mmCIF file of C-alpha atoms in Angstrom:
data_model
loop_
_atom_site.group_PDB
_atom_site.id
_atom_site.type_symbol
_atom_site.label_atom_id
_atom_site.label_comp_id
_atom_site.label_asym_id
_atom_site.label_seq_id
_atom_site.Cartn_x
_atom_site.Cartn_y
_atom_site.Cartn_z
ATOM 1 C CA UNK X 1 13.301 -55.907 -10.001
ATOM 2 C CA UNK X 2 13.006 -53.751 -6.587
ATOM 3 C CA UNK X 3 12.635 -49.966 -7.263
ATOM 4 C CA UNK X 4 15.704 -47.841 -6.506
ATOM 5 C CA UNK X 5 15.140 -45.037 -4.265
ATOM 6 C CA UNK X 6 17.445 -41.917 -5.052
ATOM 7 C CA UNK X 7 17.968 -39.269 -2.261
ATOM 8 C CA UNK X 8 18.678 -35.781 -3.461
ATOM 9 C CA UNK X 9 21.369 -34.538 -1.108
ATOM 10 C CA UNK X 10 24.095 -32.625 -2.939
ATOM 11 C CA UNK X 11 22.037 -29.335 -3.409
ATOM 12 C CA UNK X 12 23.651 -26.910 -5.732
ATOM 13 C CA UNK X 13 27.111 -28.838 -5.059
ATOM 14 C CA UNK X 14 26.858 -31.097 -8.094
ATOM 15 C CA UNK X 15 30.002 -31.817 -10.487
ATOM 16 C CA UNK X 16 32.432 -29.461 -10.630
ATOM 17 C CA UNK X 17 30.512 -27.327 -8.558
ATOM 18 C CA UNK X 18 31.554 -29.694 -5.754
ATOM 19 C CA UNK X 19 34.836 -30.435 -6.631
ATOM 20 C CA UNK X 20 36.107 -26.782 -6.919
ATOM 21 C CA UNK X 21 34.139 -25.448 -3.865
ATOM 22 C CA UNK X 22 35.299 -28.128 -1.420
ATOM 23 C CA UNK X 23 38.933 -28.082 -2.675
ATOM 24 C CA UNK X 24 38.948 -24.320 -2.102
ATOM 25 C CA UNK X 25 37.713 -25.145 1.391
ATOM 26 C CA UNK X 26 40.421 -27.475 1.724
ATOM 27 C CA UNK X 27 38.546 -30.676 2.021
ATOM 28 C CA UNK X 28 40.886 -32.212 -0.366
ATOM 29 C CA UNK X 29 43.711 -31.716 -2.952
ATOM 30 C CA UNK X 30 42.153 -30.801 -6.047
ATOM 31 C CA UNK X 31 44.832 -32.449 -8.282
ATOM 32 C CA UNK X 32 44.452 -35.853 -6.345
ATOM 33 C CA UNK X 33 40.909 -36.042 -7.080
ATOM 34 C CA UNK X 34 40.193 -34.534 -10.557
ATOM 35 C CA UNK X 35 41.844 -35.706 -13.648
ATOM 36 C CA UNK X 36 39.909 -33.790 -16.297
ATOM 37 C CA UNK X 37 38.338 -30.642 -15.196
ATOM 38 C CA UNK X 38 34.884 -29.660 -16.320
ATOM 39 C CA UNK X 39 34.968 -27.988 -19.927
ATOM 40 C CA UNK X 40 38.529 -29.476 -20.678
ATOM 41 C CA UNK X 41 39.171 -30.143 -24.209
ATOM 42 C CA UNK X 42 41.887 -31.044 -26.512
ATOM 43 C CA UNK X 43 43.199 -29.924 -29.964
ATOM 44 C CA UNK X 44 45.610 -30.036 -32.603
ATOM 45 C CA UNK X 45 46.983 -26.427 -32.102
ATOM 46 C CA UNK X 46 47.228 -24.065 -29.264
ATOM 47 C CA UNK X 47 45.211 -20.680 -28.297
ATOM 48 C CA UNK X 48 45.769 -17.772 -26.202
ATOM 49 C CA UNK X 49 42.624 -15.431 -24.995
ATOM 50 C CA UNK X 50 42.961 -12.318 -23.659
ATOM 51 C CA UNK X 51 40.012 -10.257 -21.736
ATOM 52 C CA UNK X 52 39.481 -6.683 -22.781
ATOM 53 C CA UNK X 53 37.352 -3.818 -21.949
ATOM 54 C CA UNK X 54 35.774 -4.864 -19.127
ATOM 55 C CA UNK X 55 32.978 -2.535 -18.335
ATOM 56 C CA UNK X 56 30.411 -2.177 -15.269
ATOM 57 C CA UNK X 57 27.154 -0.964 -17.200
ATOM 58 C CA UNK X 58 25.120 -0.939 -13.856
ATOM 59 C CA UNK X 59 22.849 -4.028 -14.476
ATOM 60 C CA UNK X 60 25.412 -5.902 -16.480
ATOM 61 C CA UNK X 61 28.943 -6.329 -17.100
ATOM 62 C CA UNK X 62 30.583 -6.170 -20.809
ATOM 63 C CA UNK X 63 33.837 -7.415 -21.906
ATOM 64 C CA UNK X 64 35.442 -8.515 -25.251
ATOM 65 C CA UNK X 65 37.738 -11.565 -25.549
ATOM 66 C CA UNK X 66 40.503 -11.900 -27.985
ATOM 67 C CA UNK X 67 41.405 -15.551 -29.117
ATOM 68 C CA UNK X 68 44.497 -16.001 -31.025
ATOM 69 C CA UNK X 69 45.745 -19.365 -32.690
ATOM 70 C CA UNK X 70 49.306 -19.611 -31.737
ATOM 71 C CA UNK X 71 49.948 -23.312 -33.156
ATOM 72 C CA UNK X 72 50.513 -24.505 -36.623
ATOM 73 C CA UNK X 73 47.275 -25.909 -37.140
ATOM 74 C CA UNK X 74 43.812 -24.342 -38.028
ATOM 75 C CA UNK X 75 41.338 -25.025 -35.360
ATOM 76 C CA UNK X 76 38.510 -23.606 -33.153
ATOM 77 C CA UNK X 77 38.774 -22.772 -29.611
ATOM 78 C CA UNK X 78 35.817 -22.374 -26.815
ATOM 79 C CA UNK X 79 35.670 -19.314 -24.462
ATOM 80 C CA UNK X 80 34.193 -20.348 -21.161
ATOM 81 C CA UNK X 81 32.836 -17.544 -19.003
ATOM 82 C CA UNK X 82 32.894 -18.208 -15.176
ATOM 83 C CA UNK X 83 31.669 -16.098 -12.157
ATOM 84 C CA UNK X 84 32.612 -16.551 -8.547
ATOM 85 C CA UNK X 85 30.143 -14.812 -6.204
ATOM 86 C CA UNK X 86 30.582 -13.433 -2.195
ATOM 87 C CA UNK X 87 30.055 -15.929 0.226
ATOM 88 C CA UNK X 88 29.537 -15.489 3.704
ATOM 89 C CA UNK X 89 30.077 -18.053 6.601
ATOM 90 C CA UNK X 90 26.700 -19.395 7.579
ATOM 91 C CA UNK X 91 24.876 -17.536 4.720
ATOM 92 C CA UNK X 92 23.329 -18.581 1.335
ATOM 93 C CA UNK X 93 25.039 -21.688 -0.125
ATOM 94 C CA UNK X 94 27.258 -20.634 -3.205
ATOM 95 C CA UNK X 95 29.589 -22.774 -5.422
ATOM 96 C CA UNK X 96 32.866 -20.900 -5.940
ATOM 97 C CA UNK X 97 32.930 -21.421 -9.665
ATOM 98 C CA UNK X 98 29.841 -21.154 -11.975
ATOM 99 C CA UNK X 99 29.489 -21.159 -15.615
ATOM 100 C CA UNK X 100 27.860 -18.321 -16.832
ATOM 101 C CA UNK X 101 28.500 -18.286 -20.695
ATOM 102 C CA UNK X 102 30.311 -19.549 -23.381
ATOM 103 C CA UNK X 103 31.113 -19.316 -27.155
ATOM 104 C CA UNK X 104 32.960 -20.977 -30.074
ATOM 105 C CA UNK X 105 35.184 -19.212 -32.256
ATOM 106 C CA UNK X 106 35.279 -19.631 -36.140
ATOM 107 C CA UNK X 107 38.083 -21.697 -37.816
ATOM 108 C CA UNK X 108 41.165 -19.786 -37.099
ATOM 109 C CA UNK X 109 44.078 -20.134 -39.134
ATOM 110 C CA UNK X 110 47.591 -20.119 -37.461
ATOM 111 C CA UNK X 111 48.457 -16.697 -36.450
ATOM 112 C CA UNK X 112 44.712 -15.711 -36.794
ATOM 113 C CA UNK X 113 42.441 -13.824 -34.304
ATOM 114 C CA UNK X 114 38.886 -13.291 -33.334
ATOM 115 C CA UNK X 115 37.217 -11.265 -30.790
ATOM 116 C CA UNK X 116 34.180 -12.326 -29.020
ATOM 117 C CA UNK X 117 32.040 -9.811 -27.185
ATOM 118 C CA UNK X 118 30.172 -11.114 -23.906
ATOM 119 C CA UNK X 119 27.404 -9.192 -21.757
ATOM 120 C CA UNK X 120 26.731 -10.939 -18.456
ATOM 121 C CA UNK X 121 23.659 -9.713 -16.567
ATOM 122 C CA UNK X 122 24.267 -9.310 -12.849
ATOM 123 C CA UNK X 123 20.575 -11.051 -12.060
ATOM 124 C CA UNK X 124 21.998 -14.050 -13.472
ATOM 125 C CA UNK X 125 24.583 -14.320 -10.770
ATOM 126 C CA UNK X 126 21.646 -14.289 -7.874
ATOM 127 C CA UNK X 127 21.748 -17.329 -5.550
ATOM 128 C CA UNK X 128 18.573 -19.207 -4.540
ATOM 129 C CA UNK X 129 17.796 -18.679 -0.950
ATOM 130 C CA UNK X 130 16.654 -22.268 -0.190
ATOM 131 C CA UNK X 131 16.798 -21.701 3.653
ATOM 132 C CA UNK X 132 15.119 -18.511 3.608
ATOM 133 C CA UNK X 133 18.069 -16.615 5.227
ATOM 134 C CA UNK X 134 17.257 -13.643 3.523
ATOM 135 C CA UNK X 135 13.573 -14.389 2.132
ATOM 136 C CA UNK X 136 10.412 -15.222 3.791
ATOM 137 C CA UNK X 137 9.406 -17.738 1.309
ATOM 138 C CA UNK X 138 12.588 -18.361 -0.705
ATOM 139 C CA UNK X 139 13.790 -16.401 -3.501
ATOM 140 C CA UNK X 140 16.814 -15.237 -5.454
ATOM 141 C CA UNK X 141 19.225 -12.800 -3.685
ATOM 142 C CA UNK X 142 22.060 -11.014 -5.684
ATOM 143 C CA UNK X 143 24.137 -10.196 -2.460
ATOM 144 C CA UNK X 144 26.195 -7.291 -2.047
ATOM 145 C CA UNK X 145 30.164 -7.819 -2.210
ATOM 146 C CA UNK X 146 32.968 -8.604 -4.508
ATOM 147 C CA UNK X 147 32.394 -10.833 -7.702
ATOM 148 C CA UNK X 148 34.751 -12.110 -9.827
ATOM 149 C CA UNK X 149 34.433 -12.959 -13.807
ATOM 150 C CA UNK X 150 36.911 -15.259 -15.054
ATOM 151 C CA UNK X 151 37.667 -16.657 -18.556
ATOM 152 C CA UNK X 152 39.141 -20.491 -18.282
ATOM 153 C CA UNK X 153 40.132 -23.218 -20.208
ATOM 154 C CA UNK X 154 38.430 -25.358 -17.829
ATOM 155 C CA UNK X 155 36.331 -24.928 -14.681
ATOM 156 C CA UNK X 156 39.719 -24.806 -12.526
ATOM 157 C CA UNK X 157 42.328 -23.185 -14.874
ATOM 158 C CA UNK X 158 41.767 -19.308 -14.982
ATOM 159 C CA UNK X 159 43.311 -17.622 -18.047
ATOM 160 C CA UNK X 160 42.169 -14.037 -16.668
ATOM 161 C CA UNK X 161 39.756 -12.369 -14.285
ATOM 162 C CA UNK X 162 38.312 -8.916 -13.344
ATOM 163 C CA UNK X 163 36.476 -7.905 -10.310
ATOM 164 C CA UNK X 164 33.746 -5.811 -9.569
ATOM 165 C CA UNK X 165 31.498 -4.768 -6.312
ATOM 166 C CA UNK X 166 27.853 -4.834 -5.940
ATOM 167 C CA UNK X 167 27.298 -2.213 -3.246
ATOM 168 C CA UNK X 168 23.407 -2.985 -2.835
ATOM 169 C CA UNK X 169 21.622 -6.118 -2.382
ATOM 170 C CA UNK X 170 18.436 -7.083 -4.408
ATOM 171 C CA UNK X 171 16.022 -9.681 -3.354
ATOM 172 C CA UNK X 172 13.228 -11.531 -5.666
ATOM 173 C CA UNK X 173 10.620 -13.161 -3.540
ATOM 174 C CA UNK X 174 9.074 -16.191 -4.638
ATOM 175 C CA UNK X 175 5.890 -17.537 -3.025
ATOM 176 C CA UNK X 176 6.104 -20.846 -1.511
ATOM 177 C CA UNK X 177 3.843 -23.540 -2.870
ATOM 178 C CA UNK X 178 2.805 -24.314 0.636
ATOM 179 C CA UNK X 179 0.995 -20.979 1.095
ATOM 180 C CA UNK X 180 -1.081 -21.520 -2.242
ATOM 181 C CA UNK X 181 -4.754 -22.359 -1.603
ATOM 182 C CA UNK X 182 -7.740 -22.907 -3.655
ATOM 183 C CA UNK X 183 -9.859 -20.017 -4.061
ATOM 184 C CA UNK X 184 -13.360 -20.838 -5.545
ATOM 185 C CA UNK X 185 -14.109 -17.511 -6.670
ATOM 186 C CA UNK X 186 -11.221 -17.763 -9.360
ATOM 187 C CA UNK X 187 -13.138 -20.830 -10.988
ATOM 188 C CA UNK X 188 -16.889 -20.572 -10.180
ATOM 189 C CA UNK X 189 -17.894 -16.961 -10.939
ATOM 190 C CA UNK X 190 -21.238 -16.983 -12.451
ATOM 191 C CA UNK X 191 -20.624 -13.558 -13.860
ATOM 192 C CA UNK X 192 -17.280 -14.601 -15.634
ATOM 193 C CA UNK X 193 -17.276 -14.508 -19.515
ATOM 194 C CA UNK X 194 -16.871 -18.106 -20.917
ATOM 195 C CA UNK X 195 -14.665 -18.274 -23.960
ATOM 196 C CA UNK X 196 -16.129 -18.507 -27.594
ATOM 197 C CA UNK X 197 -16.152 -22.159 -28.839
ATOM 198 C CA UNK X 198 -17.093 -23.941 -31.976
ATOM 199 C CA UNK X 199 -16.675 -20.820 -33.928
ATOM 200 C CA UNK X 200 -16.726 -20.738 -37.738
ATOM 201 C CA UNK X 201 -13.814 -18.469 -38.689
ATOM 202 C CA UNK X 202 -12.112 -20.639 -41.774
ATOM 203 C CA UNK X 203 -8.734 -20.492 -40.082
ATOM 204 C CA UNK X 204 -6.292 -23.500 -40.250
ATOM 205 C CA UNK X 205 -3.441 -24.467 -37.724
ATOM 206 C CA UNK X 206 -1.276 -24.350 -40.731
ATOM 207 C CA UNK X 207 -1.693 -20.891 -41.553
ATOM 208 C CA UNK X 208 -0.059 -19.579 -38.300
ATOM 209 C CA UNK X 209 3.161 -21.026 -39.046
ATOM 210 C CA UNK X 210 5.752 -18.190 -37.920
ATOM 211 C CA UNK X 211 2.879 -15.977 -36.675
ATOM 212 C CA UNK X 212 4.070 -13.888 -33.589
ATOM 213 C CA UNK X 213 2.767 -15.400 -30.161
ATOM 214 C CA UNK X 214 1.096 -12.243 -29.199
ATOM 215 C CA UNK X 215 -0.706 -11.646 -32.207
ATOM 216 C CA UNK X 216 -4.567 -11.273 -31.669
ATOM 217 C CA UNK X 217 -5.566 -13.619 -34.312
ATOM 218 C CA UNK X 218 -4.696 -16.826 -32.396
ATOM 219 C CA UNK X 219 -7.789 -15.940 -30.423
ATOM 220 C CA UNK X 220 -9.851 -16.285 -33.662
ATOM 221 C CA UNK X 221 -8.268 -19.760 -34.267
ATOM 222 C CA UNK X 222 -8.892 -20.961 -30.576
ATOM 223 C CA UNK X 223 -12.268 -19.727 -30.746
ATOM 224 C CA UNK X 224 -12.786 -22.510 -33.412
ATOM 225 C CA UNK X 225 -12.051 -25.118 -31.068
ATOM 226 C CA UNK X 226 -14.806 -27.283 -29.189
ATOM 227 C CA UNK X 227 -15.135 -28.010 -25.618
ATOM 228 C CA UNK X 228 -14.730 -31.798 -26.647
ATOM 229 C CA UNK X 229 -11.734 -31.213 -28.693
ATOM 230 C CA UNK X 230 -9.742 -29.422 -26.026
ATOM 231 C CA UNK X 231 -10.762 -32.030 -23.372
ATOM 232 C CA UNK X 232 -9.314 -34.915 -25.639
ATOM 233 C CA UNK X 233 -6.170 -32.708 -26.710
ATOM 234 C CA UNK X 234 -5.378 -32.454 -22.820
ATOM 235 C CA UNK X 235 -6.395 -35.871 -21.793
ATOM 236 C CA UNK X 236 -4.898 -37.846 -24.765
ATOM 237 C CA UNK X 237 -1.639 -35.993 -24.857
ATOM 238 C CA UNK X 238 0.950 -38.623 -24.003
ATOM 239 C CA UNK X 239 3.467 -39.198 -26.588
ATOM 240 C CA UNK X 240 0.882 -37.920 -29.329
ATOM 241 C CA UNK X 241 -1.625 -35.147 -29.986
ATOM 242 C CA UNK X 242 -4.919 -36.089 -31.235
ATOM 243 C CA UNK X 243 -6.285 -34.487 -34.858
ATOM 244 C CA UNK X 244 -8.386 -31.450 -34.164
ATOM 245 C CA UNK X 245 -10.733 -31.330 -37.148
ATOM 246 C CA UNK X 246 -11.978 -27.626 -36.235
ATOM 247 C CA UNK X 247 -8.605 -26.104 -37.010
ATOM 248 C CA UNK X 248 -7.304 -28.885 -39.397
ATOM 249 C CA UNK X 249 -4.883 -30.159 -37.358
ATOM 250 C CA UNK X 250 -3.436 -33.754 -38.056
ATOM 251 C CA UNK X 251 -2.859 -36.272 -35.469
ATOM 252 C CA UNK X 252 0.933 -36.580 -34.464
ATOM 253 C CA UNK X 253 3.104 -39.375 -32.954
ATOM 254 C CA UNK X 254 6.282 -38.514 -30.594
ATOM 255 C CA UNK X 255 8.991 -40.813 -29.506
ATOM 256 C CA UNK X 256 10.294 -40.938 -25.922
ATOM 257 C CA UNK X 257 13.501 -38.838 -25.437
ATOM 258 C CA UNK X 258 16.248 -37.985 -28.194
ATOM 259 C CA UNK X 259 16.438 -41.351 -29.396
ATOM 260 C CA UNK X 260 13.015 -40.354 -31.212
ATOM 261 C CA UNK X 261 15.262 -38.570 -33.713
ATOM 262 C CA UNK X 262 15.828 -42.200 -35.160
ATOM 263 C CA UNK X 263 12.115 -42.713 -36.097
ATOM 264 C CA UNK X 264 10.063 -41.457 -38.773
ATOM 265 C CA UNK X 265 7.517 -39.384 -36.594
ATOM 266 C CA UNK X 266 7.232 -35.562 -36.764
ATOM 267 C CA UNK X 267 7.638 -34.432 -33.146
ATOM 268 C CA UNK X 268 10.376 -35.025 -30.770
ATOM 269 C CA UNK X 269 9.793 -35.833 -27.152
ATOM 270 C CA UNK X 270 12.757 -33.856 -26.207
ATOM 271 C CA UNK X 271 15.180 -32.303 -25.676
ATOM 272 C CA UNK X 272 15.797 -34.379 -22.270
ATOM 273 C CA UNK X 273 16.512 -31.765 -19.786
ATOM 274 C CA UNK X 274 17.831 -33.504 -16.940
ATOM 275 C CA UNK X 275 21.522 -33.259 -15.886
ATOM 276 C CA UNK X 276 24.292 -35.690 -15.347
ATOM 277 C CA UNK X 277 24.097 -36.421 -11.445
ATOM 278 C CA UNK X 278 25.665 -39.736 -11.524
ATOM 279 C CA UNK X 279 27.680 -41.761 -14.274
ATOM 280 C CA UNK X 280 25.096 -44.818 -13.372
ATOM 281 C CA UNK X 281 22.104 -42.807 -14.679
ATOM 282 C CA UNK X 282 20.364 -44.911 -17.280
ATOM 283 C CA UNK X 283 19.476 -42.058 -19.517
ATOM 284 C CA UNK X 284 22.684 -39.995 -19.252
ATOM 285 C CA UNK X 285 23.071 -40.354 -22.709
ATOM 286 C CA UNK X 286 19.947 -37.886 -23.549
ATOM 287 C CA UNK X 287 21.124 -35.311 -21.254
ATOM 288 C CA UNK X 288 23.715 -32.452 -22.240
ATOM 289 C CA UNK X 289 25.826 -32.027 -19.212
ATOM 290 C CA UNK X 290 26.072 -31.921 -15.428
ATOM 291 C CA UNK X 291 25.703 -27.939 -15.634
ATOM 292 C CA UNK X 292 22.147 -26.339 -16.047
ATOM 293 C CA UNK X 293 23.699 -23.259 -17.827
ATOM 294 C CA UNK X 294 25.522 -25.439 -20.642
ATOM 295 C CA UNK X 295 22.233 -27.776 -20.651
ATOM 296 C CA UNK X 296 20.135 -24.724 -21.086
ATOM 297 C CA UNK X 297 21.812 -23.156 -23.806
ATOM 298 C CA UNK X 298 22.367 -26.245 -25.939
ATOM 299 C CA UNK X 299 18.655 -26.903 -25.702
ATOM 300 C CA UNK X 300 17.543 -23.748 -26.728
ATOM 301 C CA UNK X 301 19.805 -23.987 -30.001
ATOM 302 C CA UNK X 302 18.286 -27.397 -30.555
ATOM 303 C CA UNK X 303 14.617 -26.340 -30.317
ATOM 304 C CA UNK X 304 15.298 -23.081 -32.182
ATOM 305 C CA UNK X 305 16.965 -25.419 -35.099
ATOM 306 C CA UNK X 306 14.366 -27.895 -34.971
ATOM 307 C CA UNK X 307 11.467 -25.244 -35.519
ATOM 308 C CA UNK X 308 13.360 -23.635 -38.218
ATOM 309 C CA UNK X 309 12.792 -27.102 -40.125
ATOM 310 C CA UNK X 310 9.320 -27.663 -39.012
ATOM 311 C CA UNK X 311 9.797 -29.835 -36.281
ATOM 312 C CA UNK X 312 8.396 -29.381 -32.805
ATOM 313 C CA UNK X 313 10.000 -30.302 -29.524
#
């Protein structure tokens, strides 16, 4: 079988972000092209969603959404939050619709309501300046102008929306990889203090379950590692980790992808964090969504829940 070359040409216009933006620009009629919009869903009951208390806090926007079950059957609903940034012709590329947050209600009986509170940070609505229009080496730009925050039943159907104006523009420069260079003084300093290795501090890895990442006692544990153990831990790290005798760490085996959850191994080689670019992608079943925000939030919940039960990801 010959390898297949895939060219990434869509940029940010992937999935619903393409269809929503292109239809708004008049490229086609949306209803003729899209049968099921991103975020659509079915239920045995009906709901209303009301946007309330929209407040500009400076660095963030906060508001409440009251969801009411207006049908005759108990059910849950999902509040989907989207934003529309200002776009200037010839400027930084932006999609007209972008998911930024979502939350599911509790089980609501007929006539019952629940109010969900949201805080959206403005910096999360910045756009990446890939063409270096306003940044020297590429970076995120939160352009001045009018922004719209909307609640929608799907990416296309607006339930309610509010607007606010950004008076000032902020930019976050990001160093270009092409400008990076090797600085031998960072790696060959004769005056540098080498880390302690092979120490006998009497610590075991299992003692550090739940210990805060910033706790200085981690240094005492790491001081017990030998150079040989560190080299092998890195070099033999594919689908496994080696046993490390100095900290009483057991060897682990990991299955590839989320299908590893079907195996007896104690680690998960996932979550899989690619997105759905094409329905013919062979590993789409491992990925969450065509949207990065949805994928990221779902993966974070998966990682946290796994960790609570002693499973690493």
